[in-house]
PDB file of C-alpha atoms and ligand atoms in Angstrom:
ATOM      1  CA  UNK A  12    -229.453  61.982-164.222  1.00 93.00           C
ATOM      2  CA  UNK A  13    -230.764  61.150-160.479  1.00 96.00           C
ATOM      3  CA  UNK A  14    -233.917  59.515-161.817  1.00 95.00           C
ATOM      4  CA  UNK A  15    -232.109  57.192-163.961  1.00 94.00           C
ATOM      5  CA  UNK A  16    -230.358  56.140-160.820  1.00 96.00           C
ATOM      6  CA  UNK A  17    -233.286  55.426-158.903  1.00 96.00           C
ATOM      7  CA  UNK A  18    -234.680  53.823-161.322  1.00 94.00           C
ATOM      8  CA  UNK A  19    -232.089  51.600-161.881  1.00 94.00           C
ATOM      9  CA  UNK A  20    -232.064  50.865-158.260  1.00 96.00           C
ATOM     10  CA  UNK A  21    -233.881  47.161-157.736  1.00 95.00           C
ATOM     11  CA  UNK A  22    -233.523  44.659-154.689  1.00 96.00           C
ATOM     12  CA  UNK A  23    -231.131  42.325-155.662  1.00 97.00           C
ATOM     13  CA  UNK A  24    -231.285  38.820-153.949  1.00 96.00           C
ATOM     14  CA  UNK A  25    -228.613  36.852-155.920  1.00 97.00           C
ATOM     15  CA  UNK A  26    -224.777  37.876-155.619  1.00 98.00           C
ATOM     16  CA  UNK A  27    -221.697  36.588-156.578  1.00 98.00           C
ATOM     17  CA  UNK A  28    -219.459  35.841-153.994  1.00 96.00           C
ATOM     18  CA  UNK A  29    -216.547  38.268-155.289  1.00 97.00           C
ATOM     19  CA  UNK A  30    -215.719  40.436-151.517  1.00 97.00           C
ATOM     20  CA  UNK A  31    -217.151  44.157-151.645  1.00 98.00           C
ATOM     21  CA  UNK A  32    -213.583  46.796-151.257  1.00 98.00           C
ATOM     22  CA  UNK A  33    -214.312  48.127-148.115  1.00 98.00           C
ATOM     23  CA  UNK A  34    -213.835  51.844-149.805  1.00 98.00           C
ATOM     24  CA  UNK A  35    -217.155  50.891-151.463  1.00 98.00           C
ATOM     25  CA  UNK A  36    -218.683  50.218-148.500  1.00 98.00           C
ATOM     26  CA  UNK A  37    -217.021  53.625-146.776  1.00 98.00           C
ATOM     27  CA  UNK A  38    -218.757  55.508-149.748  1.00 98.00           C
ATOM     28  CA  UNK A  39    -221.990  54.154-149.071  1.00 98.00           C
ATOM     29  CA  UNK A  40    -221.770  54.786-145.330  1.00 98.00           C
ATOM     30  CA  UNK A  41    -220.513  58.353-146.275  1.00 98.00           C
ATOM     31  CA  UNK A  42    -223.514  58.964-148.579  1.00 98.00           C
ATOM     32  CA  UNK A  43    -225.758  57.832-145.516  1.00 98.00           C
ATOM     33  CA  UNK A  44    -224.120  59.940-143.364  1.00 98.00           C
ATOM     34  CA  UNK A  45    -225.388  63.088-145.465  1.00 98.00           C
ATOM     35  CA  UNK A  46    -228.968  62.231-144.800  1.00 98.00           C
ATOM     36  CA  UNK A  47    -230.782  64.556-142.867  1.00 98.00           C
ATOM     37  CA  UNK A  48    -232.073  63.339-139.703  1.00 95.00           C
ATOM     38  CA  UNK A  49    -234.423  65.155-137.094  1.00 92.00           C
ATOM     39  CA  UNK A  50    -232.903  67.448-135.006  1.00 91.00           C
ATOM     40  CA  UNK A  51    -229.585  66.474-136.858  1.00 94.00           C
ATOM     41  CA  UNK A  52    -229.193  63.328-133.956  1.00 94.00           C
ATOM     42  CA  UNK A  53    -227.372  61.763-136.405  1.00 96.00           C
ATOM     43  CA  UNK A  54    -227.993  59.024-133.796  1.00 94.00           C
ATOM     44  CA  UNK A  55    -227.499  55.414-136.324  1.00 97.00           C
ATOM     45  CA  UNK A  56    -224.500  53.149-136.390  1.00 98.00           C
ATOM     46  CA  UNK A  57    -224.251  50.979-139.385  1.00 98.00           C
ATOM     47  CA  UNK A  58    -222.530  47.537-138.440  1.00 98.00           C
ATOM     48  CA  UNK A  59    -220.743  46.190-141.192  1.00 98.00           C
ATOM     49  CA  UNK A  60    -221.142  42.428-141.202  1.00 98.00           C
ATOM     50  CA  UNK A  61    -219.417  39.779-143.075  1.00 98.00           C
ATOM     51  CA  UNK A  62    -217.660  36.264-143.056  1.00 97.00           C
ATOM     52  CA  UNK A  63    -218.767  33.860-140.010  1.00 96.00           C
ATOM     53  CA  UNK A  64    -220.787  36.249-138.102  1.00 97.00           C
ATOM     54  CA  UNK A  65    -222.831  37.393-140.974  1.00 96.00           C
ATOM     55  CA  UNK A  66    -223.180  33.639-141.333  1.00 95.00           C
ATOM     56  CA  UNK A  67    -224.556  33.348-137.829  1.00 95.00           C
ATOM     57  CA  UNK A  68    -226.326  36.338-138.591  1.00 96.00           C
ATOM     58  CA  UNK A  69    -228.478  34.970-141.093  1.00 95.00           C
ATOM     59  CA  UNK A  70    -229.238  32.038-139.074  1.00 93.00           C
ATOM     60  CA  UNK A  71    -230.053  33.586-135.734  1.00 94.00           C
ATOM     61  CA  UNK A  72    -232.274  36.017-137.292  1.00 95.00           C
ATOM     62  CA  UNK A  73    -233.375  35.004-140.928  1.00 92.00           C
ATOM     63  CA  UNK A  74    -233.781  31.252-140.291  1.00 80.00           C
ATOM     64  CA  UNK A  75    -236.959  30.098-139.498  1.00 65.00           C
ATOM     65  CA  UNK A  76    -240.205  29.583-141.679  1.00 57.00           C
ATOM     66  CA  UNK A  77    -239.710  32.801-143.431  1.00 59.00           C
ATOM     67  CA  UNK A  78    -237.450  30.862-145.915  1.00 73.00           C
ATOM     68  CA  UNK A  79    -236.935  33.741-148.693  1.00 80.00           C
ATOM     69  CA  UNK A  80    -235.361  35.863-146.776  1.00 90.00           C
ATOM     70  CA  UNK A  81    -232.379  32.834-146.500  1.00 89.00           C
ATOM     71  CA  UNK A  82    -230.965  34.458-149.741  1.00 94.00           C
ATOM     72  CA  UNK A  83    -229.114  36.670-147.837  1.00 95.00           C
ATOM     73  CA  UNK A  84    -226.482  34.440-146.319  1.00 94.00           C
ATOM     74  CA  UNK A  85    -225.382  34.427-150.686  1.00 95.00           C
ATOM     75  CA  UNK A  86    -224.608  38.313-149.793  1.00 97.00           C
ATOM     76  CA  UNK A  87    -220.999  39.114-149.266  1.00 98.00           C
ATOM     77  CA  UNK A  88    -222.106  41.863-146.803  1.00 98.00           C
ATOM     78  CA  UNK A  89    -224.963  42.489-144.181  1.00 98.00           C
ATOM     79  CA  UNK A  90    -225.548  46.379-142.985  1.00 98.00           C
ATOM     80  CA  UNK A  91    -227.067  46.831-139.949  1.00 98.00           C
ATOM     81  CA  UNK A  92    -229.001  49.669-139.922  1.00 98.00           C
ATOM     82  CA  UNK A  93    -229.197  50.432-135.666  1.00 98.00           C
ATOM     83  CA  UNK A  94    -230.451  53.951-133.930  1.00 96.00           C
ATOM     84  CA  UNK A  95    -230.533  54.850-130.752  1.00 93.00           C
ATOM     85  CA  UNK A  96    -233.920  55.201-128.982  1.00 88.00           C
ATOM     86  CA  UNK A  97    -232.577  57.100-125.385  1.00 85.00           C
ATOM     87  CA  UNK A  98    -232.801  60.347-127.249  1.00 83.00           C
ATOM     88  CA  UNK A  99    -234.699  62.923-125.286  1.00 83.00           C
ATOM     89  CA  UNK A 100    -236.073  64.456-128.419  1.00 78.00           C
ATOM     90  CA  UNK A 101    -236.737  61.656-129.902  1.00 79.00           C
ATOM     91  CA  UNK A 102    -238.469  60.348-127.022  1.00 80.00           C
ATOM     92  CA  UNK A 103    -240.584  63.357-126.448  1.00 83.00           C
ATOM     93  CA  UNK A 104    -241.245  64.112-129.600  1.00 80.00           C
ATOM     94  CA  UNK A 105    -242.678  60.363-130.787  1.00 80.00           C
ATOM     95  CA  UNK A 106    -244.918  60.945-127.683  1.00 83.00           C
ATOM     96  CA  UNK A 107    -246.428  64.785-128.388  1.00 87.00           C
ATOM     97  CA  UNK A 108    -246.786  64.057-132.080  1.00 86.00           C
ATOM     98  CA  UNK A 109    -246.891  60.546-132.822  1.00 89.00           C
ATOM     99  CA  UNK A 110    -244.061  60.234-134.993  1.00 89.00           C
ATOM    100  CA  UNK A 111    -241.052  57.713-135.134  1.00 91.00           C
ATOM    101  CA  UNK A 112    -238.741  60.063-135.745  1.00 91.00           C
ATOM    102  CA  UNK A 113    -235.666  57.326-135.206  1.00 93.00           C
ATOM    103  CA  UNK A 114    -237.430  54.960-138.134  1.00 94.00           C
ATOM    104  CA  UNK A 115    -237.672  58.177-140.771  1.00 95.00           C
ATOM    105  CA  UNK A 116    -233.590  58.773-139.833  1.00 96.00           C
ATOM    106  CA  UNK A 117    -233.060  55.310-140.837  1.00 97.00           C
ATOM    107  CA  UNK A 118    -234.940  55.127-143.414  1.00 98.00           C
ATOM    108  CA  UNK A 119    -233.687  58.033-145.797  1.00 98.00           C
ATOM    109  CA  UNK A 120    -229.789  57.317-144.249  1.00 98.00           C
ATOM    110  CA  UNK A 121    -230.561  53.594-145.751  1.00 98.00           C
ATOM    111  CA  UNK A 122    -231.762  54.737-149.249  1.00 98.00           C
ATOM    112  CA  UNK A 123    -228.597  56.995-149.304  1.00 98.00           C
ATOM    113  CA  UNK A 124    -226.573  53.815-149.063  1.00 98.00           C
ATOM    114  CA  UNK A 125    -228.852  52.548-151.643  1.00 98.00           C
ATOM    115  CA  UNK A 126    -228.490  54.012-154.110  1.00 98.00           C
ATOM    116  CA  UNK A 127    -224.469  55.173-153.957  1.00 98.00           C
ATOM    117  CA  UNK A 128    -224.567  51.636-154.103  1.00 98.00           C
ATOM    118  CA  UNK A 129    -226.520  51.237-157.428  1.00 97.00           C
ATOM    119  CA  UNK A 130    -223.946  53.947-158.689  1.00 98.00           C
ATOM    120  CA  UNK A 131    -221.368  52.077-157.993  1.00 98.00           C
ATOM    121  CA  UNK A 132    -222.906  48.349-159.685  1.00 97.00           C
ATOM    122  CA  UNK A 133    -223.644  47.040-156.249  1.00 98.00           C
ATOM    123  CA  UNK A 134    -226.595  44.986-155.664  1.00 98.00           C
ATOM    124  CA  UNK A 135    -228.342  45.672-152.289  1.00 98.00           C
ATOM    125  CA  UNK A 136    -231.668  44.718-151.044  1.00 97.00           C
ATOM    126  CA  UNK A 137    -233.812  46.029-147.400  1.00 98.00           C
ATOM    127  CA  UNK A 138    -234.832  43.433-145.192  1.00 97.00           C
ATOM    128  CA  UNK A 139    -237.358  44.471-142.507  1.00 96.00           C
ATOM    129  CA  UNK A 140    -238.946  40.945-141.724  1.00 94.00           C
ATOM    130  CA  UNK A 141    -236.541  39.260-138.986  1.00 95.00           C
ATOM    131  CA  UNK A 142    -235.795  38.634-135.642  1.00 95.00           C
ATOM    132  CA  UNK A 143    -234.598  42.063-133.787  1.00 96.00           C
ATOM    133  CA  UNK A 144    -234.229  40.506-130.442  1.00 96.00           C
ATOM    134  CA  UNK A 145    -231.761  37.877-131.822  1.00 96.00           C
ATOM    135  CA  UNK A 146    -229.336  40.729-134.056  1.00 97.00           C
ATOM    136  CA  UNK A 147    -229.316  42.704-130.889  1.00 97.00           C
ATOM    137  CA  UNK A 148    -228.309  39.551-128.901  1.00 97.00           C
ATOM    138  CA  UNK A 149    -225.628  38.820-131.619  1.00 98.00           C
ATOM    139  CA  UNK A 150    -224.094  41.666-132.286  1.00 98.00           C
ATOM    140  CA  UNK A 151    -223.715  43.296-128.539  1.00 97.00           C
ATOM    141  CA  UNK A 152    -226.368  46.518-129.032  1.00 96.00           C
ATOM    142  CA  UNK A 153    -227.003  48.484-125.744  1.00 93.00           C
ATOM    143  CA  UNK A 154    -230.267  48.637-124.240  1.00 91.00           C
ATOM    144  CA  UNK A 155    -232.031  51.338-126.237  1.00 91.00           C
ATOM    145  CA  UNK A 156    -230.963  50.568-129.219  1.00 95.00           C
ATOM    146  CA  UNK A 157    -233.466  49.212-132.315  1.00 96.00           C
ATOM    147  CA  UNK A 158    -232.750  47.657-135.224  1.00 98.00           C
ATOM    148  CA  UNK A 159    -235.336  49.182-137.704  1.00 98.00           C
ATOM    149  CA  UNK A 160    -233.708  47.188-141.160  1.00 98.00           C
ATOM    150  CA  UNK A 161    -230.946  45.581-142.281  1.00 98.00           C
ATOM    151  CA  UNK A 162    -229.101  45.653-145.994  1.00 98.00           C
ATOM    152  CA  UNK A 163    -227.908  43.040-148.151  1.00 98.00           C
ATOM    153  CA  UNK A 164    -224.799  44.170-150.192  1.00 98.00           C
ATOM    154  CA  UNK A 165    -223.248  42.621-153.259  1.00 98.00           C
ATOM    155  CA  UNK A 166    -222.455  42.271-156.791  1.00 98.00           C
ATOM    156  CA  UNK A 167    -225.547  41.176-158.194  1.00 98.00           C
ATOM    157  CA  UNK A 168    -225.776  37.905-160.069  1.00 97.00           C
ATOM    158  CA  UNK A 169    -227.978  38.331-162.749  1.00 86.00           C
ATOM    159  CA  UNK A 170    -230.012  41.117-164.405  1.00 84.00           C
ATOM    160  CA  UNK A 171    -232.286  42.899-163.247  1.00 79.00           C
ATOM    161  CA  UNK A 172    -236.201  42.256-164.647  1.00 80.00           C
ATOM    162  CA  UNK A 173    -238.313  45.986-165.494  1.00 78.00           C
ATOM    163  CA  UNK A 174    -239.731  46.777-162.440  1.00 80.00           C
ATOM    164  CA  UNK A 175    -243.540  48.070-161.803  1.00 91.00           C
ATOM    165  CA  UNK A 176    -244.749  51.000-160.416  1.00 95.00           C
ATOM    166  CA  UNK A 177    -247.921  52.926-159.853  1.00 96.00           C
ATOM    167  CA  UNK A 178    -248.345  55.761-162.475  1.00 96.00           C
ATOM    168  CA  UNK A 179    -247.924  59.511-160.967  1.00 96.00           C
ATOM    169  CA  UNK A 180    -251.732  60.078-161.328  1.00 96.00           C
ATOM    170  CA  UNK A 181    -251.802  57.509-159.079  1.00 97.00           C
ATOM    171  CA  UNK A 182    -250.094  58.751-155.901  1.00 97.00           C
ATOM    172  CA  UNK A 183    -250.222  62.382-156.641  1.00 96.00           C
ATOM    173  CA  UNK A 184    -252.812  64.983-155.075  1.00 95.00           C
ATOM    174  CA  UNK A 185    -252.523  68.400-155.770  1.00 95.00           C
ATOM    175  CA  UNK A 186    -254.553  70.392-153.756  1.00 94.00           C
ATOM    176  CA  UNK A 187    -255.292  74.426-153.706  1.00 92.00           C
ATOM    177  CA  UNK A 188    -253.797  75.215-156.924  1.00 83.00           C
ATOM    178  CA  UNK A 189    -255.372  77.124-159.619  1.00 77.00           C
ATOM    179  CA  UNK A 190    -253.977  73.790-162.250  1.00 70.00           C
ATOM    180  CA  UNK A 191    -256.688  71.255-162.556  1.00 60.00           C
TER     181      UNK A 191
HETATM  182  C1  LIG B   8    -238.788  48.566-145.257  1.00 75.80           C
HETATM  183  C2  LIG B   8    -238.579  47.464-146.264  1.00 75.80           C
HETATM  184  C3  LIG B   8    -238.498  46.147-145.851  1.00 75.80           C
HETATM  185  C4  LIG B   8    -238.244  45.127-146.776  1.00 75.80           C
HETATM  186  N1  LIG B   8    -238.100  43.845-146.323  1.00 75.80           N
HETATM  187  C5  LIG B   8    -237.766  42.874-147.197  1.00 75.80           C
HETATM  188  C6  LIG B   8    -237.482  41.566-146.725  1.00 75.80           C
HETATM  189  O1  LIG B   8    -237.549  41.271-145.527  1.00 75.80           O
HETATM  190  N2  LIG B   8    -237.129  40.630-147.645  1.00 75.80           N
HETATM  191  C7  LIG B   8    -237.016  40.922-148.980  1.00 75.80           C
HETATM  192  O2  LIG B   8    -236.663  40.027-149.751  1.00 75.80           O
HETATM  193  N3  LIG B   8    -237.262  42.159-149.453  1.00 75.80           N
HETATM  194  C8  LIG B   8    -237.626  43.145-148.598  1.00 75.80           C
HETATM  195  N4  LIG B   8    -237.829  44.414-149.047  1.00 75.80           N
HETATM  196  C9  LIG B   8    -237.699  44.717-150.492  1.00 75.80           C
HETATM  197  C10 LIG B   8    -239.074  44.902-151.170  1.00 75.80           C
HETATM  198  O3  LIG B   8    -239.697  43.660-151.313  1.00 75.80           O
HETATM  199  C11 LIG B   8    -238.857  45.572-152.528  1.00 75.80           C
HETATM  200  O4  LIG B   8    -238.268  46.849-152.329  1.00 75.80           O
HETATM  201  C12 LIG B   8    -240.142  45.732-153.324  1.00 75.80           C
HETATM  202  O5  LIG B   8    -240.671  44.481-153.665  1.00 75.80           O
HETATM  203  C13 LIG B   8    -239.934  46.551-154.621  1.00 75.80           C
HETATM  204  O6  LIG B   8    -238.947  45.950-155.446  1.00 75.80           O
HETATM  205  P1  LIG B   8    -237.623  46.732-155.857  1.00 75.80           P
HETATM  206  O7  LIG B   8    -236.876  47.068-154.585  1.00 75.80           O
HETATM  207  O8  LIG B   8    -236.850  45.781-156.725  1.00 75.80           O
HETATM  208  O9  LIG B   8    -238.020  47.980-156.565  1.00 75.80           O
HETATM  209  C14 LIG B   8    -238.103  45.441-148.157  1.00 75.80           C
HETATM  210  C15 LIG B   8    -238.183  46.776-148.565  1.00 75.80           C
HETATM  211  C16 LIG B   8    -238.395  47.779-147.643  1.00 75.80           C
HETATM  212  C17 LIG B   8    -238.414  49.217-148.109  1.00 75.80           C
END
């Protein structure tokens, strides 16, 4: 059932250091790929990044004071989630209505990889707190380009805790039906 996979889904910040197949990665990417995106742009690259340069990657932009976020140099894999920003419609349409369209893309093409990767026993966890200049430095990005998250892939190390959650009643509004 899809709701015990999302529920089973968890950010996962200790891995073993067994390598990911790179068909499990594909799957993931393919799965992103299906996401819907506005005006079907379809306008993200995921960079795959492991061994050295994900090792450089973690210290040119998750070094610093913000020591937590350290754990993910213990991840076999690093996705980089990048879009391109030189859209037109993008462009014009963040300006008439206000809306990032380029971080919503990312973000539901990221929870795709997600969770195919909780299907198949991977371990993943988002990490939006680090330094964009430095990955775009690193990794060769043309101008225009963001970096709105990046994604820590493994097999996880230990087992998962029960996670908490608001309650439904707590989120939900219904409004203008006849239900009360
Ligand atoms: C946009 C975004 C950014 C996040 N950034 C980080 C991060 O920089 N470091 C980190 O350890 N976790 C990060 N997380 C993971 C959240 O802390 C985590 O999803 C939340 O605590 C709920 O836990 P769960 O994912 O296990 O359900 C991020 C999650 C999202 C969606």
């Amino acid at each position: 059932m899809f709701l015990d996979l999302v529920k089973k889904r968890r950010s996962t910040r200790k891995y073993l250091s067994d390598p990911v197949p790179r068909e499990m990665i594909e799957q993931c990417i393919e799965a992103a790929t299906y996401a819907p995106t506005a005006c079907n742009t379809q306008s993200w690259r995921f960079i795959v990044v492991e061994g050295d340069l994900k090792r450089e990657l973690v210290e040119k932009s998750l070094g610093g004071f913000i020591v937590p976020n350290r754990f993910a140099v213990g991840a076999p894999v690093i996705v980089v989630i990048a879009t391109d920003m030189n859209l037109v419609t993008h462009r014009i349409g963040g300006k008439l209505k206000g809306i990032d369209y380029h971080l919503i893309d990312a973000g539901i093409a990221g929870e795709h990889f997600v969770l195919q990767a909780t299907e198949l026993g991977l371990g993943t966890c988002w990490i939006g707190w680090f330094d964009k200049k430095a990955v775009k430095r690193l990794l060769g990005l043309p101008a225009g380009w963001d970096v709105p998250a990046m994604l820590t892939v493994g097999y996880p190390a230990e087992e998962q805790t029960e996670k908490s959650r608001k309650r439904i009643d707590e989120v939900v509004e219904f409004k203008g039906s006849e239900k009360q």
